[in-house]
Amino acid sequence: MSSPEWLAQGRRQPGFAQYGRRIAVVNCNTSSEMTAQIAAGARSVASPGTTIVPMQPAWGPRSAEGFYDSFISAAAVLDLLATTTEPFDAVVMAGFGEHGREGARELLEVPVVDITEAAAMHAMLLGHRYGIVTTLSRVRGQIHDSLLTAGLASRCVAIEAVDLGVLDVATDLERTVRAFEVAGSRAIASGAEVLCLGCAGFTVVRRLLAERLGVPVVDGVAAGVLLAEGLLAAGTGGSRGGAYARPLVKERPGWPVSSSVAIPASFQERSPARPG
């Protein structure tokens, strides 16, 4: 049985208990370097027995920066999730403020955790009001809309931008941390008691920023992995009724686009062969 058929029927492959939890952490863009950074951050918080399975779309923008990129990325991620043969028990969608999470929840039986929601939920457990520090000013409205749709916007007092491109933040760590420190200070001045990093792959930035600003700082990828592990430990799957009912069976000419998607060897984590 192929993985998509297994997921659609809500079954685990034989031998699941032997191999532990497998959490797919999906980068929304096609940058292998960013996927590797996201995977490293996810593995740094994953529990023993959890295998992090990094994934990225086979097509789409190398960086998602705005509504246009986001909708393309959402289609590419859904294409990936519909066609991959890689088995997994939960999905962490590692694009902050990106689209596609509701479609993924219709498509899959397993828990789907969006890092935007996960970061905000963690922040609200650590302080009364929170702020977000993100990359470009143009994505602030997109992040606000994502929080609003998720019902998490009322306690967000600021969304500040450092005006660095998504792929630029990793090129100079000290410059990036300084820029996030300035933007984070603005969010704190607006009343934020906790900060969320509004992009994936910022594990190192989180620690340095927390030290410099003296407030809790939440990394969405870490929050997403921990939340996914909690849902799996509780034996909780996604709802199959109402808004997240299965997609209707119909003709969709040309869809899915991909017939198979390979994980680049540069960030693939070796694990024992799964029984088929």
mmCIF file with all atom_site columns, C-alpha atoms in Angstrom, residues 62-224:
data_model
loop_
_atom_site.group_PDB
_atom_site.id
_atom_site.type_symbol
_atom_site.label_atom_id
_atom_site.label_alt_id
_atom_site.label_comp_id
_atom_site.label_asym_id
_atom_site.label_entity_id
_atom_site.label_seq_id
_atom_site.pdbx_PDB_ins_code
_atom_site.Cartn_x
_atom_site.Cartn_y
_atom_site.Cartn_z
_atom_site.occupancy
_atom_site.B_iso_or_equiv
_atom_site.pdbx_formal_charge
_atom_site.auth_seq_id
_atom_site.auth_comp_id
_atom_site.auth_asym_id
_atom_site.auth_atom_id
_atom_site.pdbx_PDB_model_num
ATOM 1   C CA . ARG A 1 62  ? 12.749 29.695 -3.596 1.00 0.00 ? 62  ARG A CA 1
ATOM 2   C CA . SER A 1 63  ? 11.403 32.099 -0.982 1.00 0.00 ? 63  SER A CA 1
ATOM 3   C CA . ALA A 1 64  ? 7.788  32.929 -0.123 1.00 0.00 ? 64  ALA A CA 1
ATOM 4   C CA . GLU A 1 65  ? 7.457  36.684 0.377  1.00 0.00 ? 65  GLU A CA 1
ATOM 5   C CA . GLY A 1 66  ? 3.921  37.919 -0.139 1.00 0.00 ? 66  GLY A CA 1
ATOM 6   C CA . PHE A 1 67  ? 0.471  36.710 -1.109 1.00 0.00 ? 67  PHE A CA 1
ATOM 7   C CA . TYR A 1 68  ? 1.406  35.773 -4.686 1.00 0.00 ? 68  TYR A CA 1
ATOM 8   C CA . ASP A 1 69  ? 4.298  33.549 -3.586 1.00 0.00 ? 69  ASP A CA 1
ATOM 9   C CA . SER A 1 70  ? 2.233  32.153 -0.730 1.00 0.00 ? 70  SER A CA 1
ATOM 10  C CA . PHE A 1 71  ? -0.602 30.869 -2.886 1.00 0.00 ? 71  PHE A CA 1
ATOM 11  C CA . ILE A 1 72  ? 1.856  29.243 -5.294 1.00 0.00 ? 72  ILE A CA 1
ATOM 12  C CA . SER A 1 73  ? 3.718  27.682 -2.354 1.00 0.00 ? 73  SER A CA 1
ATOM 13  C CA . ALA A 1 74  ? 0.464  26.401 -0.859 1.00 0.00 ? 74  ALA A CA 1
ATOM 14  C CA . ALA A 1 75  ? -0.383 24.577 -4.084 1.00 0.00 ? 75  ALA A CA 1
ATOM 15  C CA . ALA A 1 76  ? 3.131  23.143 -4.274 1.00 0.00 ? 76  ALA A CA 1
ATOM 16  C CA . VAL A 1 77  ? 3.013  21.909 -0.660 1.00 0.00 ? 77  VAL A CA 1
ATOM 17  C CA . LEU A 1 78  ? -0.409 20.300 -1.168 1.00 0.00 ? 78  LEU A CA 1
ATOM 18  C CA . ASP A 1 79  ? 0.963  18.662 -4.318 1.00 0.00 ? 79  ASP A CA 1
ATOM 19  C CA . LEU A 1 80  ? 3.866  17.312 -2.262 1.00 0.00 ? 80  LEU A CA 1
ATOM 20  C CA . LEU A 1 81  ? 1.604  15.970 0.483  1.00 0.00 ? 81  LEU A CA 1
ATOM 21  C CA . ALA A 1 82  ? -0.686 14.339 -2.070 1.00 0.00 ? 82  ALA A CA 1
ATOM 22  C CA . THR A 1 83  ? 2.099  12.536 -3.920 1.00 0.00 ? 83  THR A CA 1
ATOM 23  C CA . THR A 1 84  ? 4.917  11.742 -1.498 1.00 0.00 ? 84  THR A CA 1
ATOM 24  C CA . THR A 1 85  ? 5.548  8.090  -0.671 1.00 0.00 ? 85  THR A CA 1
ATOM 25  C CA . GLU A 1 86  ? 7.315  9.008  2.572  1.00 0.00 ? 86  GLU A CA 1
ATOM 26  C CA . PRO A 1 87  ? 5.355  7.702  5.606  1.00 0.00 ? 87  PRO A CA 1
ATOM 27  C CA . PHE A 1 88  ? 4.682  10.130 8.459  1.00 0.00 ? 88  PHE A CA 1
ATOM 28  C CA . ASP A 1 89  ? 2.458  10.398 11.514 1.00 0.00 ? 89  ASP A CA 1
ATOM 29  C CA . ALA A 1 90  ? 2.090  14.184 11.742 1.00 0.00 ? 90  ALA A CA 1
ATOM 30  C CA . VAL A 1 91  ? 2.923  17.228 9.641  1.00 0.00 ? 91  VAL A CA 1
ATOM 31  C CA . VAL A 1 92  ? 4.467  20.525 10.716 1.00 0.00 ? 92  VAL A CA 1
ATOM 32  C CA . MET A 1 93  ? 3.924  23.189 8.052  1.00 0.00 ? 93  MET A CA 1
ATOM 33  C CA . ALA A 1 94  ? 7.017  25.360 8.428  1.00 0.00 ? 94  ALA A CA 1
ATOM 34  C CA . GLY A 1 95  ? 5.958  28.527 6.659  1.00 0.00 ? 95  GLY A CA 1
ATOM 35  C CA . PHE A 1 96  ? 5.033  31.460 8.914  1.00 0.00 ? 96  PHE A CA 1
ATOM 36  C CA . GLY A 1 97  ? 1.776  33.049 7.802  1.00 0.00 ? 97  GLY A CA 1
ATOM 37  C CA . GLU A 1 98  ? 1.656  30.910 4.666  1.00 0.00 ? 98  GLU A CA 1
ATOM 38  C CA . HIS A 1 99  ? -1.487 29.491 3.125  1.00 0.00 ? 99  HIS A CA 1
ATOM 39  C CA . GLY A 1 100 ? -2.463 25.843 2.711  1.00 0.00 ? 100 GLY A CA 1
ATOM 40  C CA . ARG A 1 101 ? -2.971 24.551 6.251  1.00 0.00 ? 101 ARG A CA 1
ATOM 41  C CA . GLU A 1 102 ? -6.743 24.106 5.913  1.00 0.00 ? 102 GLU A CA 1
ATOM 42  C CA . GLY A 1 103 ? -6.339 22.194 2.657  1.00 0.00 ? 103 GLY A CA 1
ATOM 43  C CA . ALA A 1 104 ? -3.732 19.941 4.262  1.00 0.00 ? 104 ALA A CA 1
ATOM 44  C CA . ARG A 1 105 ? -6.136 19.198 7.109  1.00 0.00 ? 105 ARG A CA 1
ATOM 45  C CA . GLU A 1 106 ? -8.793 18.135 4.609  1.00 0.00 ? 106 GLU A CA 1
ATOM 46  C CA . LEU A 1 107 ? -6.305 15.971 2.740  1.00 0.00 ? 107 LEU A CA 1
ATOM 47  C CA . LEU A 1 108 ? -4.650 14.131 5.637  1.00 0.00 ? 108 LEU A CA 1
ATOM 48  C CA . GLU A 1 109 ? -5.836 11.979 8.530  1.00 0.00 ? 109 GLU A CA 1
ATOM 49  C CA . VAL A 1 110 ? -2.781 12.796 10.647 1.00 0.00 ? 110 VAL A CA 1
ATOM 50  C CA . PRO A 1 111 ? -2.376 15.949 12.783 1.00 0.00 ? 111 PRO A CA 1
ATOM 51  C CA . VAL A 1 112 ? -1.336 19.021 10.788 1.00 0.00 ? 112 VAL A CA 1
ATOM 52  C CA . VAL A 1 113 ? 0.362  21.772 12.813 1.00 0.00 ? 113 VAL A CA 1
ATOM 53  C CA . ASP A 1 114 ? 0.998  25.209 11.329 1.00 0.00 ? 114 ASP A CA 1
ATOM 54  C CA . ILE A 1 115 ? 3.955  27.037 12.893 1.00 0.00 ? 115 ILE A CA 1
ATOM 55  C CA . THR A 1 116 ? 2.051  30.343 12.920 1.00 0.00 ? 116 THR A CA 1
ATOM 56  C CA . GLU A 1 117 ? -0.660 28.875 15.137 1.00 0.00 ? 117 GLU A CA 1
ATOM 57  C CA . ALA A 1 118 ? 1.838  26.879 17.219 1.00 0.00 ? 118 ALA A CA 1
ATOM 58  C CA . ALA A 1 119 ? 4.025  29.919 17.924 1.00 0.00 ? 119 ALA A CA 1
ATOM 59  C CA . ALA A 1 120 ? 1.061  32.093 18.935 1.00 0.00 ? 120 ALA A CA 1
ATOM 60  C CA . MET A 1 121 ? -0.383 29.365 21.176 1.00 0.00 ? 121 MET A CA 1
ATOM 61  C CA . HIS A 1 122 ? 2.944  28.905 22.943 1.00 0.00 ? 122 HIS A CA 1
ATOM 62  C CA . ALA A 1 123 ? 3.367  32.671 23.329 1.00 0.00 ? 123 ALA A CA 1
ATOM 63  C CA . MET A 1 124 ? -0.046 33.064 24.950 1.00 0.00 ? 124 MET A CA 1
ATOM 64  C CA . LEU A 1 125 ? 0.928  30.491 27.574 1.00 0.00 ? 125 LEU A CA 1
ATOM 65  C CA . LEU A 1 126 ? 4.036  32.502 28.436 1.00 0.00 ? 126 LEU A CA 1
ATOM 66  C CA . GLY A 1 127 ? 2.601  36.025 28.578 1.00 0.00 ? 127 GLY A CA 1
ATOM 67  C CA . HIS A 1 128 ? -0.637 37.943 28.263 1.00 0.00 ? 128 HIS A CA 1
ATOM 68  C CA . ARG A 1 129 ? 0.200  39.725 25.009 1.00 0.00 ? 129 ARG A CA 1
ATOM 69  C CA . TYR A 1 130 ? 2.669  38.816 22.295 1.00 0.00 ? 130 TYR A CA 1
ATOM 70  C CA . GLY A 1 131 ? 4.343  40.342 19.278 1.00 0.00 ? 131 GLY A CA 1
ATOM 71  C CA . ILE A 1 132 ? 5.820  38.935 16.079 1.00 0.00 ? 132 ILE A CA 1
ATOM 72  C CA . VAL A 1 133 ? 9.097  39.898 14.423 1.00 0.00 ? 133 VAL A CA 1
ATOM 73  C CA . THR A 1 134 ? 9.235  38.900 10.772 1.00 0.00 ? 134 THR A CA 1
ATOM 74  C CA . THR A 1 135 ? 11.277 39.467 7.631  1.00 0.00 ? 135 THR A CA 1
ATOM 75  C CA . LEU A 1 136 ? 9.702  41.904 5.135  1.00 0.00 ? 136 LEU A CA 1
ATOM 76  C CA . SER A 1 137 ? 7.057  44.543 5.818  1.00 0.00 ? 137 SER A CA 1
ATOM 77  C CA . ARG A 1 138 ? 4.971  43.216 2.930  1.00 0.00 ? 138 ARG A CA 1
ATOM 78  C CA . VAL A 1 139 ? 4.141  39.972 4.806  1.00 0.00 ? 139 VAL A CA 1
ATOM 79  C CA . ARG A 1 140 ? 2.758  41.663 7.924  1.00 0.00 ? 140 ARG A CA 1
ATOM 80  C CA . GLY A 1 141 ? -0.788 41.739 6.573  1.00 0.00 ? 141 GLY A CA 1
ATOM 81  C CA . GLN A 1 142 ? -0.538 38.117 5.529  1.00 0.00 ? 142 GLN A CA 1
ATOM 82  C CA . ILE A 1 143 ? 0.548  37.067 9.030  1.00 0.00 ? 143 ILE A CA 1
ATOM 83  C CA . HIS A 1 144 ? -2.261 39.116 10.595 1.00 0.00 ? 144 HIS A CA 1
ATOM 84  C CA . ASP A 1 145 ? -4.812 37.426 8.313  1.00 0.00 ? 145 ASP A CA 1
ATOM 85  C CA . SER A 1 146 ? -3.463 33.984 9.278  1.00 0.00 ? 146 SER A CA 1
ATOM 86  C CA . LEU A 1 147 ? -3.771 34.777 12.990 1.00 0.00 ? 147 LEU A CA 1
ATOM 87  C CA . LEU A 1 148 ? -7.229 36.245 12.483 1.00 0.00 ? 148 LEU A CA 1
ATOM 88  C CA . THR A 1 149 ? -8.440 33.132 10.643 1.00 0.00 ? 149 THR A CA 1
ATOM 89  C CA . ALA A 1 150 ? -7.017 30.949 13.419 1.00 0.00 ? 150 ALA A CA 1
ATOM 90  C CA . GLY A 1 151 ? -8.691 33.037 16.138 1.00 0.00 ? 151 GLY A CA 1
ATOM 91  C CA . LEU A 1 152 ? -5.340 34.087 17.635 1.00 0.00 ? 152 LEU A CA 1
ATOM 92  C CA . ALA A 1 153 ? -5.055 37.755 16.645 1.00 0.00 ? 153 ALA A CA 1
ATOM 93  C CA . SER A 1 154 ? -6.687 39.452 19.626 1.00 0.00 ? 154 SER A CA 1
ATOM 94  C CA . ARG A 1 155 ? -3.645 39.128 21.907 1.00 0.00 ? 155 ARG A CA 1
ATOM 95  C CA . CYS A 1 156 ? -1.096 40.022 19.227 1.00 0.00 ? 156 CYS A CA 1
ATOM 96  C CA . VAL A 1 157 ? -0.144 43.673 19.825 1.00 0.00 ? 157 VAL A CA 1
ATOM 97  C CA . ALA A 1 158 ? 2.499  44.134 17.122 1.00 0.00 ? 158 ALA A CA 1
ATOM 98  C CA . ILE A 1 159 ? 3.861  42.605 13.926 1.00 0.00 ? 159 ILE A CA 1
ATOM 99  C CA . GLU A 1 160 ? 7.215  44.208 13.224 1.00 0.00 ? 160 GLU A CA 1
ATOM 100 C CA . ALA A 1 161 ? 9.519  43.649 10.240 1.00 0.00 ? 161 ALA A CA 1
ATOM 101 C CA . VAL A 1 162 ? 13.298 43.740 9.939  1.00 0.00 ? 162 VAL A CA 1
ATOM 102 C CA . ASP A 1 163 ? 13.124 44.254 6.158  1.00 0.00 ? 163 ASP A CA 1
ATOM 103 C CA . LEU A 1 164 ? 15.544 41.458 5.343  1.00 0.00 ? 164 LEU A CA 1
ATOM 104 C CA . GLY A 1 165 ? 14.691 38.914 2.676  1.00 0.00 ? 165 GLY A CA 1
ATOM 105 C CA . VAL A 1 166 ? 13.931 35.353 3.768  1.00 0.00 ? 166 VAL A CA 1
ATOM 106 C CA . LEU A 1 167 ? 17.122 34.021 2.199  1.00 0.00 ? 167 LEU A CA 1
ATOM 107 C CA . ASP A 1 168 ? 19.218 36.920 3.517  1.00 0.00 ? 168 ASP A CA 1
ATOM 108 C CA . VAL A 1 169 ? 18.704 36.293 7.230  1.00 0.00 ? 169 VAL A CA 1
ATOM 109 C CA . ALA A 1 170 ? 21.174 33.380 7.346  1.00 0.00 ? 170 ALA A CA 1
ATOM 110 C CA . THR A 1 171 ? 24.013 35.164 5.537  1.00 0.00 ? 171 THR A CA 1
ATOM 111 C CA . ASP A 1 172 ? 25.124 37.380 8.440  1.00 0.00 ? 172 ASP A CA 1
ATOM 112 C CA . LEU A 1 173 ? 24.032 36.197 11.891 1.00 0.00 ? 173 LEU A CA 1
ATOM 113 C CA . GLU A 1 174 ? 25.097 39.289 13.839 1.00 0.00 ? 174 GLU A CA 1
ATOM 114 C CA . ARG A 1 175 ? 23.388 41.666 11.381 1.00 0.00 ? 175 ARG A CA 1
ATOM 115 C CA . THR A 1 176 ? 20.231 39.557 11.551 1.00 0.00 ? 176 THR A CA 1
ATOM 116 C CA . VAL A 1 177 ? 20.192 39.457 15.353 1.00 0.00 ? 177 VAL A CA 1
ATOM 117 C CA . ARG A 1 178 ? 20.718 43.235 15.551 1.00 0.00 ? 178 ARG A CA 1
ATOM 118 C CA . ALA A 1 179 ? 17.860 43.833 13.130 1.00 0.00 ? 179 ALA A CA 1
ATOM 119 C CA . PHE A 1 180 ? 15.582 41.505 15.084 1.00 0.00 ? 180 PHE A CA 1
ATOM 120 C CA . GLU A 1 181 ? 16.626 43.190 18.330 1.00 0.00 ? 181 GLU A CA 1
ATOM 121 C CA . VAL A 1 182 ? 15.574 46.612 17.029 1.00 0.00 ? 182 VAL A CA 1
ATOM 122 C CA . ALA A 1 183 ? 12.265 45.312 15.669 1.00 0.00 ? 183 ALA A CA 1
ATOM 123 C CA . GLY A 1 184 ? 11.658 43.267 18.815 1.00 0.00 ? 184 GLY A CA 1
ATOM 124 C CA . SER A 1 185 ? 12.197 46.363 20.959 1.00 0.00 ? 185 SER A CA 1
ATOM 125 C CA . ARG A 1 186 ? 9.457  48.118 19.003 1.00 0.00 ? 186 ARG A CA 1
ATOM 126 C CA . ALA A 1 187 ? 7.092  45.200 19.649 1.00 0.00 ? 187 ALA A CA 1
ATOM 127 C CA . ILE A 1 188 ? 7.919  45.272 23.368 1.00 0.00 ? 188 ILE A CA 1
ATOM 128 C CA . ALA A 1 189 ? 7.282  49.035 23.440 1.00 0.00 ? 189 ALA A CA 1
ATOM 129 C CA . SER A 1 190 ? 3.836  48.270 22.000 1.00 0.00 ? 190 SER A CA 1
ATOM 130 C CA . GLY A 1 191 ? 3.087  45.982 24.946 1.00 0.00 ? 191 GLY A CA 1
ATOM 131 C CA . ALA A 1 192 ? 4.410  42.583 23.855 1.00 0.00 ? 192 ALA A CA 1
ATOM 132 C CA . GLU A 1 193 ? 5.530  40.402 26.745 1.00 0.00 ? 193 GLU A CA 1
ATOM 133 C CA . VAL A 1 194 ? 6.584  37.506 24.487 1.00 0.00 ? 194 VAL A CA 1
ATOM 134 C CA . LEU A 1 195 ? 8.014  37.555 20.956 1.00 0.00 ? 195 LEU A CA 1
ATOM 135 C CA . CYS A 1 196 ? 7.474  35.078 18.118 1.00 0.00 ? 196 CYS A CA 1
ATOM 136 C CA . LEU A 1 197 ? 9.934  34.748 15.265 1.00 0.00 ? 197 LEU A CA 1
ATOM 137 C CA . GLY A 1 198 ? 7.874  35.206 12.120 1.00 0.00 ? 198 GLY A CA 1
ATOM 138 C CA . CYS A 1 199 ? 9.876  32.923 9.849  1.00 0.00 ? 199 CYS A CA 1
ATOM 139 C CA . ALA A 1 200 ? 11.240 29.377 9.942  1.00 0.00 ? 200 ALA A CA 1
ATOM 140 C CA . GLY A 1 201 ? 14.863 28.366 10.472 1.00 0.00 ? 201 GLY A CA 1
ATOM 141 C CA . PHE A 1 202 ? 15.667 30.881 13.246 1.00 0.00 ? 202 PHE A CA 1
ATOM 142 C CA . THR A 1 203 ? 16.683 28.581 16.105 1.00 0.00 ? 203 THR A CA 1
ATOM 143 C CA . VAL A 1 204 ? 19.991 30.359 16.822 1.00 0.00 ? 204 VAL A CA 1
ATOM 144 C CA . VAL A 1 205 ? 18.375 33.791 16.528 1.00 0.00 ? 205 VAL A CA 1
ATOM 145 C CA . ARG A 1 206 ? 15.802 32.812 19.152 1.00 0.00 ? 206 ARG A CA 1
ATOM 146 C CA . ARG A 1 207 ? 18.371 32.162 21.862 1.00 0.00 ? 207 ARG A CA 1
ATOM 147 C CA . LEU A 1 208 ? 20.426 35.306 21.191 1.00 0.00 ? 208 LEU A CA 1
ATOM 148 C CA . LEU A 1 209 ? 17.362 37.526 20.949 1.00 0.00 ? 209 LEU A CA 1
ATOM 149 C CA . ALA A 1 210 ? 15.952 36.234 24.240 1.00 0.00 ? 210 ALA A CA 1
ATOM 150 C CA . GLU A 1 211 ? 19.273 37.005 25.946 1.00 0.00 ? 211 GLU A CA 1
ATOM 151 C CA . ARG A 1 212 ? 19.450 40.543 24.575 1.00 0.00 ? 212 ARG A CA 1
ATOM 152 C CA . LEU A 1 213 ? 15.815 41.575 25.089 1.00 0.00 ? 213 LEU A CA 1
ATOM 153 C CA . GLY A 1 214 ? 15.066 39.722 28.306 1.00 0.00 ? 214 GLY A CA 1
ATOM 154 C CA . VAL A 1 215 ? 11.695 38.352 27.184 1.00 0.00 ? 215 VAL A CA 1
ATOM 155 C CA . PRO A 1 216 ? 10.639 34.851 26.094 1.00 0.00 ? 216 PRO A CA 1
ATOM 156 C CA . VAL A 1 217 ? 11.145 34.284 22.364 1.00 0.00 ? 217 VAL A CA 1
ATOM 157 C CA . VAL A 1 218 ? 9.263  31.516 20.553 1.00 0.00 ? 218 VAL A CA 1
ATOM 158 C CA . ASP A 1 219 ? 10.552 29.728 17.456 1.00 0.00 ? 219 ASP A CA 1
ATOM 159 C CA . GLY A 1 220 ? 7.602  28.442 15.432 1.00 0.00 ? 220 GLY A CA 1
ATOM 160 C CA . VAL A 1 221 ? 9.316  25.280 14.192 1.00 0.00 ? 221 VAL A CA 1
ATOM 161 C CA . ALA A 1 222 ? 10.229 24.208 17.732 1.00 0.00 ? 222 ALA A CA 1
ATOM 162 C CA . ALA A 1 223 ? 6.716  25.027 18.931 1.00 0.00 ? 223 ALA A CA 1
ATOM 163 C CA . GLY A 1 224 ? 5.218  23.093 16.024 1.00 0.00 ? 224 GLY A CA 1
#
